[in-house]
CSV table of C-alpha atoms and ligand atoms in Angstrom, one decimal:
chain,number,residue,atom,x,y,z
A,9,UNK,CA,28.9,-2.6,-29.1
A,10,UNK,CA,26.0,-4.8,-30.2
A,11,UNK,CA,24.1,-3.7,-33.0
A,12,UNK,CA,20.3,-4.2,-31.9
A,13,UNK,CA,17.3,-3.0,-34.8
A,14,UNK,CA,14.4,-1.6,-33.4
A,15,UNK,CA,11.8,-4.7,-33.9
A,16,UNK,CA,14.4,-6.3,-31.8
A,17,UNK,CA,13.9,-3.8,-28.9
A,18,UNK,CA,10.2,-3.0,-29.5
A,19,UNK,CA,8.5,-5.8,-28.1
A,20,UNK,CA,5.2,-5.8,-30.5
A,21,UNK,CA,4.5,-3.4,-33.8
A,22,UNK,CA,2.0,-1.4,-31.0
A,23,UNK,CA,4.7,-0.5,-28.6
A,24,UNK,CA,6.5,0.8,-31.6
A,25,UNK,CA,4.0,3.1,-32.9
A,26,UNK,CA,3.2,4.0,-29.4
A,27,UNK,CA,6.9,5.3,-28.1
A,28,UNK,CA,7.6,8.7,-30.2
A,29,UNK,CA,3.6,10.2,-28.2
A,30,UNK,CA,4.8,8.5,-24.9
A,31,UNK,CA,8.7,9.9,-24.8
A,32,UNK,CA,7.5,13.5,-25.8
A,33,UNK,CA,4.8,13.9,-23.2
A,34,UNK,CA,7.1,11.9,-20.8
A,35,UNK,CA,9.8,15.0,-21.7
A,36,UNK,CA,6.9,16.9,-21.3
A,37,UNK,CA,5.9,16.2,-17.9
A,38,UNK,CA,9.3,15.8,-16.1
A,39,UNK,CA,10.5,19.0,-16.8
A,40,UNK,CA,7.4,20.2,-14.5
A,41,UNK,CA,8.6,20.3,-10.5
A,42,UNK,CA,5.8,18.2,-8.5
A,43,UNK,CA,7.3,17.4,-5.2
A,44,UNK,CA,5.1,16.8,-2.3
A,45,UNK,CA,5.7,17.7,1.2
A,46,UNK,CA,5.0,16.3,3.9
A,47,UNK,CA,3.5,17.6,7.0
A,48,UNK,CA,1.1,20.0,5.4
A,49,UNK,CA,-2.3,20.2,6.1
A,50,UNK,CA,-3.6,20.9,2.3
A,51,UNK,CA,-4.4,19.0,-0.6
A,52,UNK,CA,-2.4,18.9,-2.7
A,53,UNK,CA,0.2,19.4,-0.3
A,54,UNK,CA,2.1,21.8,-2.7
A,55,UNK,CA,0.5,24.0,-4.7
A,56,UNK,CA,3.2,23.3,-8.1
A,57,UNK,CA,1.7,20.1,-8.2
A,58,UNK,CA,-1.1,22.0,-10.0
A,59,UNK,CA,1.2,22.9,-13.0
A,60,UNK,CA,0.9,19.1,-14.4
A,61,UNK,CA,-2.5,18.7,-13.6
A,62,UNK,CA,-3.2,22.1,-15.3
A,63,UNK,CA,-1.5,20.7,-18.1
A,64,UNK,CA,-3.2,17.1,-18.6
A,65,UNK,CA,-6.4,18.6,-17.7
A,66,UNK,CA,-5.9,20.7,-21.3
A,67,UNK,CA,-4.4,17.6,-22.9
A,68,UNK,CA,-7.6,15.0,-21.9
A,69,UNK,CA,-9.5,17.3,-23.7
A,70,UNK,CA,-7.2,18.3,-26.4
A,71,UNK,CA,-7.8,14.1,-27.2
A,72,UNK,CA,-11.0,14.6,-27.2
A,73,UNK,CA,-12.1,12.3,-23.9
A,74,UNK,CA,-15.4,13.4,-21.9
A,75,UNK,CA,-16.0,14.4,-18.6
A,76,UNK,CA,-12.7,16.1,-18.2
A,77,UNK,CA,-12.2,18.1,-14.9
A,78,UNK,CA,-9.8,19.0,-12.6
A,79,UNK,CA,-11.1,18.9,-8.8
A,80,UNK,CA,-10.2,21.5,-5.7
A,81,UNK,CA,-7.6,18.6,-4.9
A,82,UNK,CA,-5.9,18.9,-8.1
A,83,UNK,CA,-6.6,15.6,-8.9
A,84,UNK,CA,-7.9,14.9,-13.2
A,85,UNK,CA,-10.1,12.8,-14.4
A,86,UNK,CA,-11.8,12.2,-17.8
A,87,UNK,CA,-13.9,9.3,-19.6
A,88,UNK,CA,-13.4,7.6,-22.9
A,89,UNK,CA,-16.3,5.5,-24.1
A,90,UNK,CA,-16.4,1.8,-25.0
A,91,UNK,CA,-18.1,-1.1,-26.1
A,92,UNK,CA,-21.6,-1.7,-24.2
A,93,UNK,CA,-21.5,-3.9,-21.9
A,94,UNK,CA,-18.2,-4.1,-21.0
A,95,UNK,CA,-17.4,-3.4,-17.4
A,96,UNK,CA,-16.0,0.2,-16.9
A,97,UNK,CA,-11.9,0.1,-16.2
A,98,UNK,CA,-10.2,2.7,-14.4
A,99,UNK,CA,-6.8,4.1,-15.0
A,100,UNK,CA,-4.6,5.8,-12.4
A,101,UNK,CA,-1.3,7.5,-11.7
A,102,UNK,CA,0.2,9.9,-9.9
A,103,UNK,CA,1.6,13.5,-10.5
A,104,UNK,CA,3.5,14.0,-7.8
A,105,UNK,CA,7.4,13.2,-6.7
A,106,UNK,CA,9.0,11.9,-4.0
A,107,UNK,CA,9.4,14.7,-1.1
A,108,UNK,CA,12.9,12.8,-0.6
A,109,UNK,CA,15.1,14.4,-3.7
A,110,UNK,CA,14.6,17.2,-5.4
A,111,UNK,CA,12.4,17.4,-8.8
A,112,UNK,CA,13.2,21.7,-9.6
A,113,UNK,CA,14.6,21.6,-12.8
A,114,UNK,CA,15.1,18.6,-13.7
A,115,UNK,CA,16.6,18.5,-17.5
A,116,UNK,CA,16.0,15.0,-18.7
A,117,UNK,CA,18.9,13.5,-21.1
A,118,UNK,CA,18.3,11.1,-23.4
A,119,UNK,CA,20.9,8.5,-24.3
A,120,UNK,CA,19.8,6.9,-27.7
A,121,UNK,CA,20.5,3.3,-28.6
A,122,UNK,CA,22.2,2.7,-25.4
A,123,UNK,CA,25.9,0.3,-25.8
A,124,UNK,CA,26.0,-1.1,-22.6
A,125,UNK,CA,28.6,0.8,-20.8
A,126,UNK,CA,28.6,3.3,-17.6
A,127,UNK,CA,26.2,6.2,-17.7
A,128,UNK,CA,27.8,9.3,-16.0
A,129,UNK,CA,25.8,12.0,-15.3
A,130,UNK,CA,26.5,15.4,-17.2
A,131,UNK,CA,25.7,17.6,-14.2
A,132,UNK,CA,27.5,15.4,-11.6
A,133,UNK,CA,29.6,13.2,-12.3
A,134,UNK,CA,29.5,11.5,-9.1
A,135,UNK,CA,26.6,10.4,-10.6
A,136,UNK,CA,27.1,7.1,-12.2
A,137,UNK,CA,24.5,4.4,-13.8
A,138,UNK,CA,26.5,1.1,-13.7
A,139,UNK,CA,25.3,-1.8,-15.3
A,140,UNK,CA,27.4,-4.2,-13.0
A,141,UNK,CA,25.5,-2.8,-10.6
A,142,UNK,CA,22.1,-2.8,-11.8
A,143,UNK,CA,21.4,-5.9,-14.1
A,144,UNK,CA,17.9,-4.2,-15.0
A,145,UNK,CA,20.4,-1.6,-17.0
A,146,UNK,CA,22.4,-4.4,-18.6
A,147,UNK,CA,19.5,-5.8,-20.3
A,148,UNK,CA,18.8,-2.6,-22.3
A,149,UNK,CA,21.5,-2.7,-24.9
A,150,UNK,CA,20.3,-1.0,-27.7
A,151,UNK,CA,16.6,1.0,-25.8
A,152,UNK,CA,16.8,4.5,-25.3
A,153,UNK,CA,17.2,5.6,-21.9
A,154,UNK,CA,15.9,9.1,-20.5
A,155,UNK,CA,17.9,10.3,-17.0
A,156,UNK,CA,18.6,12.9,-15.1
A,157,UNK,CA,21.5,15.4,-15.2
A,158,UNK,CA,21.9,13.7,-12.0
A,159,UNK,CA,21.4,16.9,-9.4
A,160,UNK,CA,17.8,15.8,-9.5
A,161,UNK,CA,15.4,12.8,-9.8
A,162,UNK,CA,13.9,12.2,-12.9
A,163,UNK,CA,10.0,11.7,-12.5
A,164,UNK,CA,9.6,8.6,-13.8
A,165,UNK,CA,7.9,7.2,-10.8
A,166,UNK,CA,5.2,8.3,-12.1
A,167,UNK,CA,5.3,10.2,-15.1
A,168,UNK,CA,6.1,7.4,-17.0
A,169,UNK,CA,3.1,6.1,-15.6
A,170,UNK,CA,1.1,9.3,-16.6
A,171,UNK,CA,2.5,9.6,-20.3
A,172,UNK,CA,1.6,5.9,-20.8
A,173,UNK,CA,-2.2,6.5,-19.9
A,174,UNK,CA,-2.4,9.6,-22.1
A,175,UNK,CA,-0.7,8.1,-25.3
A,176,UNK,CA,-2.8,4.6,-24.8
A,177,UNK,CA,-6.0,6.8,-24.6
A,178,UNK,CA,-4.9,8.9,-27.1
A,179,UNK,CA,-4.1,6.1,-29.7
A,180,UNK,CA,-7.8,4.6,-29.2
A,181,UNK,CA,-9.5,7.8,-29.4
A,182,UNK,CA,-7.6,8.1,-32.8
A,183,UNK,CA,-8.4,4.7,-33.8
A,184,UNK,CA,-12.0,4.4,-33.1
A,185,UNK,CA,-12.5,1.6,-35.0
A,186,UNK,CA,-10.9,-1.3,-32.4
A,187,UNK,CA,-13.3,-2.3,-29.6
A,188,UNK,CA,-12.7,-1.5,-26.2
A,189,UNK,CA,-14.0,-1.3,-22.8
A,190,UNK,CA,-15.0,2.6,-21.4
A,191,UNK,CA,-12.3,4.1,-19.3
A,192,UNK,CA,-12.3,6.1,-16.8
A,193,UNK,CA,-8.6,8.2,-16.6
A,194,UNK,CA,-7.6,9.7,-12.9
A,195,UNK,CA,-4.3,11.4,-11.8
A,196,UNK,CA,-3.7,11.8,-8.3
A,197,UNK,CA,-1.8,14.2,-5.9
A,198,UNK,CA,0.4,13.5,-3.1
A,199,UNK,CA,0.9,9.9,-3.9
A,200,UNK,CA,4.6,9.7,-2.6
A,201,UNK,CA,3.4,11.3,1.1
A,202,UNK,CA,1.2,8.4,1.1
A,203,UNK,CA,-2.2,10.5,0.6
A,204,UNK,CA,-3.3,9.6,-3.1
A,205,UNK,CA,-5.9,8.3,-3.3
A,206,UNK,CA,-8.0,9.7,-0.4
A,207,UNK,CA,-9.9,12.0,-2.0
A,208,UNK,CA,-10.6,9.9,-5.1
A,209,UNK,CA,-14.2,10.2,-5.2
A,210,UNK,CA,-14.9,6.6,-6.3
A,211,UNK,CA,-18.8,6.9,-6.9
A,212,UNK,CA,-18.2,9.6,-9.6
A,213,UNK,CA,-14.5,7.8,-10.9
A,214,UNK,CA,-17.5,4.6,-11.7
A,215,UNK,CA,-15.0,2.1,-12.4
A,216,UNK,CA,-15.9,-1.3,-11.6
A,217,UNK,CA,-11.7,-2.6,-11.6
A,218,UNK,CA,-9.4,0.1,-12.0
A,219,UNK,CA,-5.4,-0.3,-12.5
A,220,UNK,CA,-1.9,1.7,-11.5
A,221,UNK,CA,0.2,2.6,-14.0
A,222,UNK,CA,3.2,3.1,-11.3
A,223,UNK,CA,5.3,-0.2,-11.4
A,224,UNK,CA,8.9,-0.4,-12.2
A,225,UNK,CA,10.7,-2.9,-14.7
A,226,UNK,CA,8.8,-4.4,-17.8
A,227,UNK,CA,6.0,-7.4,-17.4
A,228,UNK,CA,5.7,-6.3,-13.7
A,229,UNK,CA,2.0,-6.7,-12.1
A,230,UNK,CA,1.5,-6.4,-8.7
A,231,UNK,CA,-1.1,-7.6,-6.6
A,232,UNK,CA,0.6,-7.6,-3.2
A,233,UNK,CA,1.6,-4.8,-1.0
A,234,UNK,CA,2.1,-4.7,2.7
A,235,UNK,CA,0.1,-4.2,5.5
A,236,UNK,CA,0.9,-1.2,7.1
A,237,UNK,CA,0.3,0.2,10.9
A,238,UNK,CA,1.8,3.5,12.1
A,239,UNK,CA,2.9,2.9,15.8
A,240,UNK,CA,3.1,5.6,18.3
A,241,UNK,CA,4.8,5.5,22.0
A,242,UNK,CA,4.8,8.2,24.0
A,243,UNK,CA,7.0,8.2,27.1
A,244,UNK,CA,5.9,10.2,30.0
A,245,UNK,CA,8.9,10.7,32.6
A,246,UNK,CA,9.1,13.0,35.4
A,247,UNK,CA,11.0,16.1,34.9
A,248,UNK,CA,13.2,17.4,37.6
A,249,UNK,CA,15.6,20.1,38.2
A,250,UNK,CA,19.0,18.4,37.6
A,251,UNK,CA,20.5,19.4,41.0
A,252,UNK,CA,17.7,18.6,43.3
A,253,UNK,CA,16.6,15.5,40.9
A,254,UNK,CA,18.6,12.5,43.2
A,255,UNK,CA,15.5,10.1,43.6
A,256,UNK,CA,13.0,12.0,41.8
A,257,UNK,CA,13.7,12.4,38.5
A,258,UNK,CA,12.4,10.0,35.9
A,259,UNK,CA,14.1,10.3,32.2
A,260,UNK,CA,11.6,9.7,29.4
A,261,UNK,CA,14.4,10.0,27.2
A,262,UNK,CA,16.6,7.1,28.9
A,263,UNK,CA,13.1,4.9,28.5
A,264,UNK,CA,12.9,5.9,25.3
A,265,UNK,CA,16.2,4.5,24.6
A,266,UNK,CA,15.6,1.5,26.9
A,267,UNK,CA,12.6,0.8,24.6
A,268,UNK,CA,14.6,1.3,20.6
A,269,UNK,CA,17.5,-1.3,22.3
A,270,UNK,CA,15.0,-3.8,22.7
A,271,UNK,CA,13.5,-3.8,19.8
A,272,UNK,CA,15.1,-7.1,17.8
A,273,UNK,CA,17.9,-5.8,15.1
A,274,UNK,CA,19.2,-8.7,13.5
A,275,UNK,CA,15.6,-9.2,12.0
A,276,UNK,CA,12.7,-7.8,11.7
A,277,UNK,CA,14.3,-4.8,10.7
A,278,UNK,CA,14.7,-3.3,7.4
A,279,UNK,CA,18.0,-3.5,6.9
A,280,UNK,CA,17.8,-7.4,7.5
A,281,UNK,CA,14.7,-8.2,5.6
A,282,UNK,CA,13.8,-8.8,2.3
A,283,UNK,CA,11.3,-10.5,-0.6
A,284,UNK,CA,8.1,-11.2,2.2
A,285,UNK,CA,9.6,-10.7,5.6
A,286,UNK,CA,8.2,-7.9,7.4
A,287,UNK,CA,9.4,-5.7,10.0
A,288,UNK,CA,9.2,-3.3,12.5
A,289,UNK,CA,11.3,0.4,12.2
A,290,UNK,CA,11.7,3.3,14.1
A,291,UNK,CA,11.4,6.4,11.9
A,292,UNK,CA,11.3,9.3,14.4
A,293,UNK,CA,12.3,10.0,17.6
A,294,UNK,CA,11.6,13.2,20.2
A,295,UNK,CA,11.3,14.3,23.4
A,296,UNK,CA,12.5,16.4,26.4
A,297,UNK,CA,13.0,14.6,30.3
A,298,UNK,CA,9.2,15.3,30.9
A,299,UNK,CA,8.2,13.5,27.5
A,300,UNK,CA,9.6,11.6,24.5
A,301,UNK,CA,7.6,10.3,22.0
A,302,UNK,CA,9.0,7.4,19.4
A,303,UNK,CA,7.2,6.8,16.1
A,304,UNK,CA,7.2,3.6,14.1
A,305,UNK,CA,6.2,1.7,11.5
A,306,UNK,CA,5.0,-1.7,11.2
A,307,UNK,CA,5.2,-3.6,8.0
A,308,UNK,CA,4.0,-7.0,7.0
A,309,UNK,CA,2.5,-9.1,4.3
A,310,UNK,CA,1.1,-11.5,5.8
A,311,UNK,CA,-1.6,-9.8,8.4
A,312,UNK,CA,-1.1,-12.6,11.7
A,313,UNK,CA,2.4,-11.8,11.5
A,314,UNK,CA,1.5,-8.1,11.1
A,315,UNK,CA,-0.4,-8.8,14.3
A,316,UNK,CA,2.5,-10.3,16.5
A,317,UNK,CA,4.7,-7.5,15.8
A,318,UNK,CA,2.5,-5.3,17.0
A,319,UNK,CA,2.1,-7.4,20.1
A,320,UNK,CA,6.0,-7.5,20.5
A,321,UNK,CA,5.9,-3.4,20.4
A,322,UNK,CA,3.0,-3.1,23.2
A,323,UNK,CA,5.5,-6.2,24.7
A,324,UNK,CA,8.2,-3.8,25.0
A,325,UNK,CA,6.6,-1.4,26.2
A,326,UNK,CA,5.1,-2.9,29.2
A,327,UNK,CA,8.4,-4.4,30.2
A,328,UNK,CA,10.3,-1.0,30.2
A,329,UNK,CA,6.9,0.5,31.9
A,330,UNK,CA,7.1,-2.4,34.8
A,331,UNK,CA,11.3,-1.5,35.7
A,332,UNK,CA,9.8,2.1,36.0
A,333,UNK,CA,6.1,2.0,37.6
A,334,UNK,CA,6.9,6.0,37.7
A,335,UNK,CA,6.7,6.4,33.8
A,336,UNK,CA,3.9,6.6,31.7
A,337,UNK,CA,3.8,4.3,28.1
A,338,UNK,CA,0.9,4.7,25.9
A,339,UNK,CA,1.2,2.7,22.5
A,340,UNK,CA,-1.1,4.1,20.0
A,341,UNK,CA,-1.6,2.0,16.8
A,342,UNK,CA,-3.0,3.4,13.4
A,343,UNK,CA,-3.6,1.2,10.0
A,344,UNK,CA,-2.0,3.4,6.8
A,345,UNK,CA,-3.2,0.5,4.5
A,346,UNK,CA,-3.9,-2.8,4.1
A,347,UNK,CA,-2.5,-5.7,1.8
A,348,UNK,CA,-4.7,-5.7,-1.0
A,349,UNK,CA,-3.8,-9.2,-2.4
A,350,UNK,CA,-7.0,-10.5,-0.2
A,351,UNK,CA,-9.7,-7.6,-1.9
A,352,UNK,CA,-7.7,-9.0,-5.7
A,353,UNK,CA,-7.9,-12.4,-5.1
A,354,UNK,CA,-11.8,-12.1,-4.9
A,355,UNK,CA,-12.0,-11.2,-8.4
A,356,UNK,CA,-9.4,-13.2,-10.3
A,357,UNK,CA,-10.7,-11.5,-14.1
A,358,UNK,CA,-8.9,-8.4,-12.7
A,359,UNK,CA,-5.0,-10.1,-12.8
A,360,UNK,CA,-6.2,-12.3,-15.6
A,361,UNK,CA,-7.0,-9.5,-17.4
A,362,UNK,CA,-3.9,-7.8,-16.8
A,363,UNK,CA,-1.6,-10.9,-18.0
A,364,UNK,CA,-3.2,-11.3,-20.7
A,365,UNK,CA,-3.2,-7.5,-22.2
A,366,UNK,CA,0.8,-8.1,-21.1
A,367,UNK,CA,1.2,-11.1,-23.6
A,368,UNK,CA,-0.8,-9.3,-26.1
A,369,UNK,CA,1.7,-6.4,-25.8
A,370,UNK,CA,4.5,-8.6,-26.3
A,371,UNK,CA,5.7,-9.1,-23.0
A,372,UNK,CA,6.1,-12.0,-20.3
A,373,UNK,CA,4.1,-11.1,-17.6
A,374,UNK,CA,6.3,-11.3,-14.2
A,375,UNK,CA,4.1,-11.2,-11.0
A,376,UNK,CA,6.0,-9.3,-8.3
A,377,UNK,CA,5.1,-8.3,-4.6
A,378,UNK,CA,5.3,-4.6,-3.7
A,379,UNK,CA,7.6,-3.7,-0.1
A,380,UNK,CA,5.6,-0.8,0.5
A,381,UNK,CA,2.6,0.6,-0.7
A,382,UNK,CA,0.6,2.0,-4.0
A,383,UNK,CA,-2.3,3.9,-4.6
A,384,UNK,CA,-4.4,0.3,-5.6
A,385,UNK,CA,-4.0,-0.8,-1.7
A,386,UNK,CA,-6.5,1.8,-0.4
A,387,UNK,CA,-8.2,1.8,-3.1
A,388,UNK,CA,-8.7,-1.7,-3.1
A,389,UNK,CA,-9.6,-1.6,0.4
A,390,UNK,CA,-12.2,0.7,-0.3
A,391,UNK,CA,-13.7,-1.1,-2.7
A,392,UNK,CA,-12.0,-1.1,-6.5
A,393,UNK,CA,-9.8,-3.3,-7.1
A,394,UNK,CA,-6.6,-1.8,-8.1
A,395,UNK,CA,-3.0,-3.9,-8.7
A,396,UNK,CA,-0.1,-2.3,-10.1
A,397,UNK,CA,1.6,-2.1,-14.0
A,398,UNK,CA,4.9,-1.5,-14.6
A,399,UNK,CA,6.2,2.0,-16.4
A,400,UNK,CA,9.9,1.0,-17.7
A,401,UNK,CA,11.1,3.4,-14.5
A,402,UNK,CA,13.9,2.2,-12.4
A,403,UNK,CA,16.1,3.3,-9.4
A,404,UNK,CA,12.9,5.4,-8.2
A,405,UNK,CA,13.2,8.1,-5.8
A,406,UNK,CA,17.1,8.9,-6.9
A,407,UNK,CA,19.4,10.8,-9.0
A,408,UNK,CA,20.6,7.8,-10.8
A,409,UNK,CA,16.7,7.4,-11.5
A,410,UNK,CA,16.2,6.0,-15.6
A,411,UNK,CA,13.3,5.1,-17.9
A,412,UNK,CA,13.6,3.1,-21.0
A,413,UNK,CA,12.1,4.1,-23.8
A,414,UNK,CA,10.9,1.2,-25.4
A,415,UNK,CA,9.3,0.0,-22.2
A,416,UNK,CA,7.5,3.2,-21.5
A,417,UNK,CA,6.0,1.7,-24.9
A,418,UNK,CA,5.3,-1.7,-24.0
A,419,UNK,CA,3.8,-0.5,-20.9
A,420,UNK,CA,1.3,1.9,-23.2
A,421,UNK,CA,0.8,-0.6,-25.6
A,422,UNK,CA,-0.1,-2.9,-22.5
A,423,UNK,CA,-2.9,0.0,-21.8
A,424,UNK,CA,-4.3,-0.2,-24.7
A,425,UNK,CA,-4.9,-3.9,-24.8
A,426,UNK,CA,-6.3,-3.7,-21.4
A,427,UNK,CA,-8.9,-1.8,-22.8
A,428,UNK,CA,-9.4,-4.3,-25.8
A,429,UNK,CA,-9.5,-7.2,-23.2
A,430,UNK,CA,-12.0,-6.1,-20.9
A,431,UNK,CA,-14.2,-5.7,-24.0
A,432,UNK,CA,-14.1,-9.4,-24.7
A,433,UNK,CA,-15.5,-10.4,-21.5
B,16,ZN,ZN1,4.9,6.1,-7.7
């Protein structure tokens, strides 16, 4: 269809010498299964996440950086050094898949010079990549595109992130003569079970403002991500044999569905909600007569609001505890993480920074609010402030899932003027 040269698709001269290093390790490192799990009690919660690590632990030092290890977590790490003075910046993405579709052998296809029509999978053709469906695809006449063979996910989300960070540090370490600020690489386990970065040992990592290379479409930072509380109400009824039960018996599990009917559906909900609404959702349900026990979560960005859903839950609960003075309701509430716009905002060089290594790229930075969470919100929380950088990755945590080639490139490129901004400061 359209005919589209490559300085038309490569968004700055970097990029373009930056995409063969970034597509081959991205190859690379997809081909290796890293799903998570959850519900175990280790870390990393399975053991095969180890095989990447394993393998970018050899790589950091095959580049040459310092300080390369990999800890009993089976997380990396390893330091390049920059100018003096410059603050130290941090770098961090995630090995791991999502638990939610299969990543065992995935064989990644790549479609060159892509023409704009539908994509159908080789291994399933139920498996289609439609760009009347997804207008991020219709833009990408002419990229490359890796995918699936569509009876797994791909691994972009995030080893796109991953192969950027190691081709950006590898193209400075090679070209030693262009200043930049000392970096500090990490890659995390257990990032999709919502675990990554809690055993990041910040006080060794010793970066000052670190960033996430786990974003989606190109010119993405993100700054915002939810609040997030993990609700817990257990329903404690009064088991009774059936036959004898007339006046005695008191059904947790009838409670329990008293309680999930009055929670609001037409809002407030996923399924109704979108851009910076928040909501509340059931996720699990369990219980016998005796005992049922409901899990939710509780997502907002804006933390007052946060605050009156979680009032409307222990609202609920009282009212279907006072029509049954028998039963039991205990709400327990539990922060996952918090919005980590308000720990960003404090230090405005951080997104400045990140804009401007964007532009320098060649791209128009787009700011964009995250519906869930990342890495950067706890870490942010604890201390480093962390937003989020796209990786070219789309349809995450699919089989459809696809990368682009070229912005895989801009979004190493955009690495390695990070490091060249923070060395001007
Ligand atoms: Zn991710």
């Amino acid at each position: 269809m359209t005919d589209v040269s490559s300085t038309e698709r490569d968004v700055s001269p970097l990029a373009a010498e930056l995409a063969d290093d970034v597509l081959e390790r991205f190859l690379r490192y997809v081909r290796i299964d890293t799903q998570s799990a959850y519900g175990r009690s280790t870390t990393p919660s399975t053991a095969k996440q180890l095989d990447l690590s394993r393998v970018l632990e050899a790589e950091l030092r095959e580049i040459g950086l310092e300080d390369v290890r990999l800890d009993e977590f089976g997380y990396v790490y390893g330091a390049l050094p920059g100018a003096a003075g410059a603050p130290v910046i941090g770098l961090i993405a995630h090995v791991d898949t999502s638990p939610d579709v299969t990543g065992t052998g995935v064989a990644p296809q790549l479609h060159r010079d892509y023409d704009g029509s539908r994509i159908v999978l080789s291994g399933d053709e139920t498996q289609v990549l439609d760009p009347e469906e997804q207008p991020a695809l219709a833009d990408k006449i002419g990229h490359d595109l890796v995918t699936s063979d569509g009876t797994t996910l791909l691994g972009a989300d995030d080893k796109a992130g991953v192969a950027e960070i190691m081709a950006a540090v590898a193209y400075l370490k090679r070209n030693p003569h262009s200043e930049h600020a000392p970096l500090r690489v990490c890659f995390t386990v257990d990032e999709e079970i919502g675990a990554g970065a809690d055993q990041l040992d910040l006080e060794d990592f010793g970066a000052e403002f670190a960033y996430t290379l786990d974003g989606s479409g190109i010119g993405e930072i993100e700054a915002e991500t939810f609040n997030a509380w993990k609700v817990t109400v257990t329903i404690h009824g009064r088991a009774v044999h059936p036959g004898s039960a007339k006046g005695k018996l008191v059904s947790s599990i009838r409670l329990a569905a008293d309680f999930i009917a009055a929670l609001p559906r037409d809002r407030l909900s996923p399924e109704t909600t979108e851009e910076r609404e928040g909501f509340i959702h059931p996720t699990g349900i369990s219980g016998t007569g005796e005992k049922t026990v409901i899990e939710l979560i509780v997502r907002d960005h804006d933390r007052a609001k946060l605050d009156e859903h979680l009032a409307l839950i222990r609202g609920i609960a009282d009212v279907v505890g006072l029509k049954e003075p028998r039963a039991r309701l205990v709400v327990a509430e539990e922060e996952s993480y918090r919005n980590m716009r308000e720990v960003i905002d404090r230090h405005p060089r951080v997104m400045a920074a990140a804009e401007e290594a964007v532009r320098r790229a060649g791209v128009e930075p787009v700011h964009a609010i995250i519906r869930g969470g990342t890495d950067g919100a706890r870490l942010s929380a604890r201390g480093l402030p962390t937003p989020n950088i796209f990786t070219g990755g789309q349809e995450y945590h699919s089989l459809r899932e696809w990368a682009s080639v070229q912005d895989m490139a801009a979004a190493a490129a955009t690495v390695v003027e990070l490091a060249r901004v923070w060395a001007e400061s």
